[in-house]
Amino acid sequence: MDNMILKHMEFILVLQYFIPLITPEVAVEKELENFQCSLYSSKAMNCSWLPANQTADDLQLYYWYPGESHKTACSDYKDRAGEKTGCCLRGDFLEHDVYFHFNGTLNGLSVQKTFRVCPVHYVKPPAPRVKITEEGKDLILSWDPPDLAAHRCWVYILNYSKCQESLSKEIQYEYDNVAVYVPYDLRCQYRVQVKAVYKKSCGAGASDWSDVELYGVEDLHVDWSMTVFAILIPAAVGLFIILFLCCFMKHREKLFPKIPQPSLILKDMLNSNKERKSTIGNLYVPVEEEVECKVILDKDLPLLMMQPDP
Ligand SMILES: *[C@@H]1O[C@H](CO)[C@@H](O)[C@H](O)[C@H]1NC(C)=O
Ligand SMILES: *[C@@H]1O[C@H](CO)[C@@H](O)[C@H](O)[C@H]1NC(C)=O
Ligand SMILES: *[C@@H]1O[C@H](CO)[C@@H](O)[C@H](O)[C@H]1NC(C)=O
Ligand SMILES: *[C@@H]1O[C@H](CO)[C@@H](O)[C@H](O)[C@H]1NC(C)=O
């Protein structure tokens, strides 16, 4: 029994090896497996067929609706270094199937191939664009439905996160505008992403994920270093200014000496005993303060010089 299975396997392996040699068409068909279309609007579709490592020497594409006798030649090829890699087609692809016909050479082999494609199975609209607005205590997440097929054909996958929490919702909508209300937590930043998916009842396909749309202040833990800088720098500058003013006030009289007024001189002469005591007091105190201020400033100065770097 085991032997029989092994023999069959061998036969299949050998057959697989020889098929491309016996019938070149098999190999060509395999190359066209890369044929892909995306219906991105109700009237336009992009198709491509050439992976990066293949060459198409002289390939022509024709297309037509079932029942039509006239074949339309592709008039808008996409190319890469002169090689036809795809075609941009215009037509009512949401309503009709399409026949494709290729002829020419692909990887040096002659191609003659006709096949039928059902475009509603290759729907790929542009990614939706999310808008976030604040209303009362809610955030309204909204986006326009794809400009393709009936609204009932679409379902949306909404992913959003707030602070550390991630949520995913499936949303179905009949109205022209899709809007979702979520309670707004002011402490959190919201990150929102949406994808439009074409329903099975209408066909198949989906858009890419939209760009991430942000709303709200950044979570504090994420940005604590910036917050620290935002507090430390003004605090250090403030401290410096206070110290500077303090020293300035103490030495104001030295820097801008007062011109003695005649009335004061007269007073001096009248009660010289009292004045002398206070003069001694005034002279003595600032000398000590001067030393104190210098020490504090010297400590603080290098720290302040380093601040503007980041
Ligand atoms: C379709 O092809 C055209 C031409 O190459 C290109 O400008 C357009 O972006 C393509 N659209 C999609 C959805 O791929
Ligand atoms: C192209 O690359 C694919 C995968 O990398 C490989 O399977 C295929 O044989 C290559 N085709 C040619 C014509 O080189
Ligand atoms: C390719 O096919 C088109 C449409 O059927 C036909 O008009 C054309 O003559 C064919 N060209 C070649 C080289 O077979
Ligand atoms: C959306 O959410 C689902 C479920 O949590 C997750 O599996 C998926 O990776 C998310 N997609 C994106 C693009 O964040």
PDB file of N, CA and C and ligand atoms in Angstrom, residues 60 62 71 101 103 112, ligand 3:
ATOM      1  N   GLN A  60      -0.012  43.012 -26.391  1.00  0.00           N
ATOM      2  CA  GLN A  60      -1.151  43.907 -26.598  1.00  0.00           C
ATOM      3  C   GLN A  60      -2.323  43.427 -25.761  1.00  0.00           C
ATOM      4  N   TYR A  62      -6.519  43.734 -25.246  1.00  0.00           N
ATOM      5  CA  TYR A  62      -7.827  44.177 -25.769  1.00  0.00           C
ATOM      6  C   TYR A  62      -8.876  43.814 -24.736  1.00  0.00           C
ATOM      7  N   LYS A  71     -13.699  44.918 -30.118  1.00  0.00           N
ATOM      8  CA  LYS A  71     -12.700  44.825 -29.049  1.00  0.00           C
ATOM      9  C   LYS A  71     -11.963  46.158 -28.935  1.00  0.00           C
ATOM     10  N   HIS A 101      -8.217  40.051 -23.714  1.00  0.00           N
ATOM     11  CA  HIS A 101      -7.465  39.242 -24.673  1.00  0.00           C
ATOM     12  C   HIS A 101      -6.034  39.785 -24.757  1.00  0.00           C
ATOM     13  N   ASN A 103      -2.343  39.299 -26.693  1.00  0.00           N
ATOM     14  CA  ASN A 103      -1.517  38.621 -27.695  1.00  0.00           C
ATOM     15  C   ASN A 103      -0.179  39.330 -27.809  1.00  0.00           C
ATOM     16  N   GLN A 112      -1.364  33.912 -26.574  1.00  0.00           N
ATOM     17  CA  GLN A 112      -2.690  34.161 -27.146  1.00  0.00           C
ATOM     18  C   GLN A 112      -3.660  33.755 -26.053  1.00  0.00           C
TER      19      GLN A 112
HETATM   20  C1  LIG B   3      -4.155  40.519 -31.405  1.00  0.00           C
HETATM   21  O1  LIG B   3      -5.568  40.464 -31.156  1.00  0.00           O
HETATM   22  C2  LIG B   3      -6.310  41.514 -31.780  1.00  0.00           C
HETATM   23  C3  LIG B   3      -7.734  41.409 -31.313  1.00  0.00           C
HETATM   24  O2  LIG B   3      -8.220  40.095 -31.407  1.00  0.00           O
HETATM   25  C4  LIG B   3      -6.194  41.398 -33.300  1.00  0.00           C
HETATM   26  O3  LIG B   3      -6.915  42.456 -33.918  1.00  0.00           O
HETATM   27  C5  LIG B   3      -4.713  41.468 -33.646  1.00  0.00           C
HETATM   28  O4  LIG B   3      -4.565  41.245 -35.054  1.00  0.00           O
HETATM   29  C6  LIG B   3      -3.915  40.412 -32.890  1.00  0.00           C
HETATM   30  N1  LIG B   3      -2.519  40.605 -33.170  1.00  0.00           N
HETATM   31  C7  LIG B   3      -1.675  39.612 -33.307  1.00  0.00           C
HETATM   32  C8  LIG B   3      -0.233  39.972 -33.592  1.00  0.00           C
HETATM   33  O5  LIG B   3      -2.043  38.443 -33.208  1.00  0.00           O
END
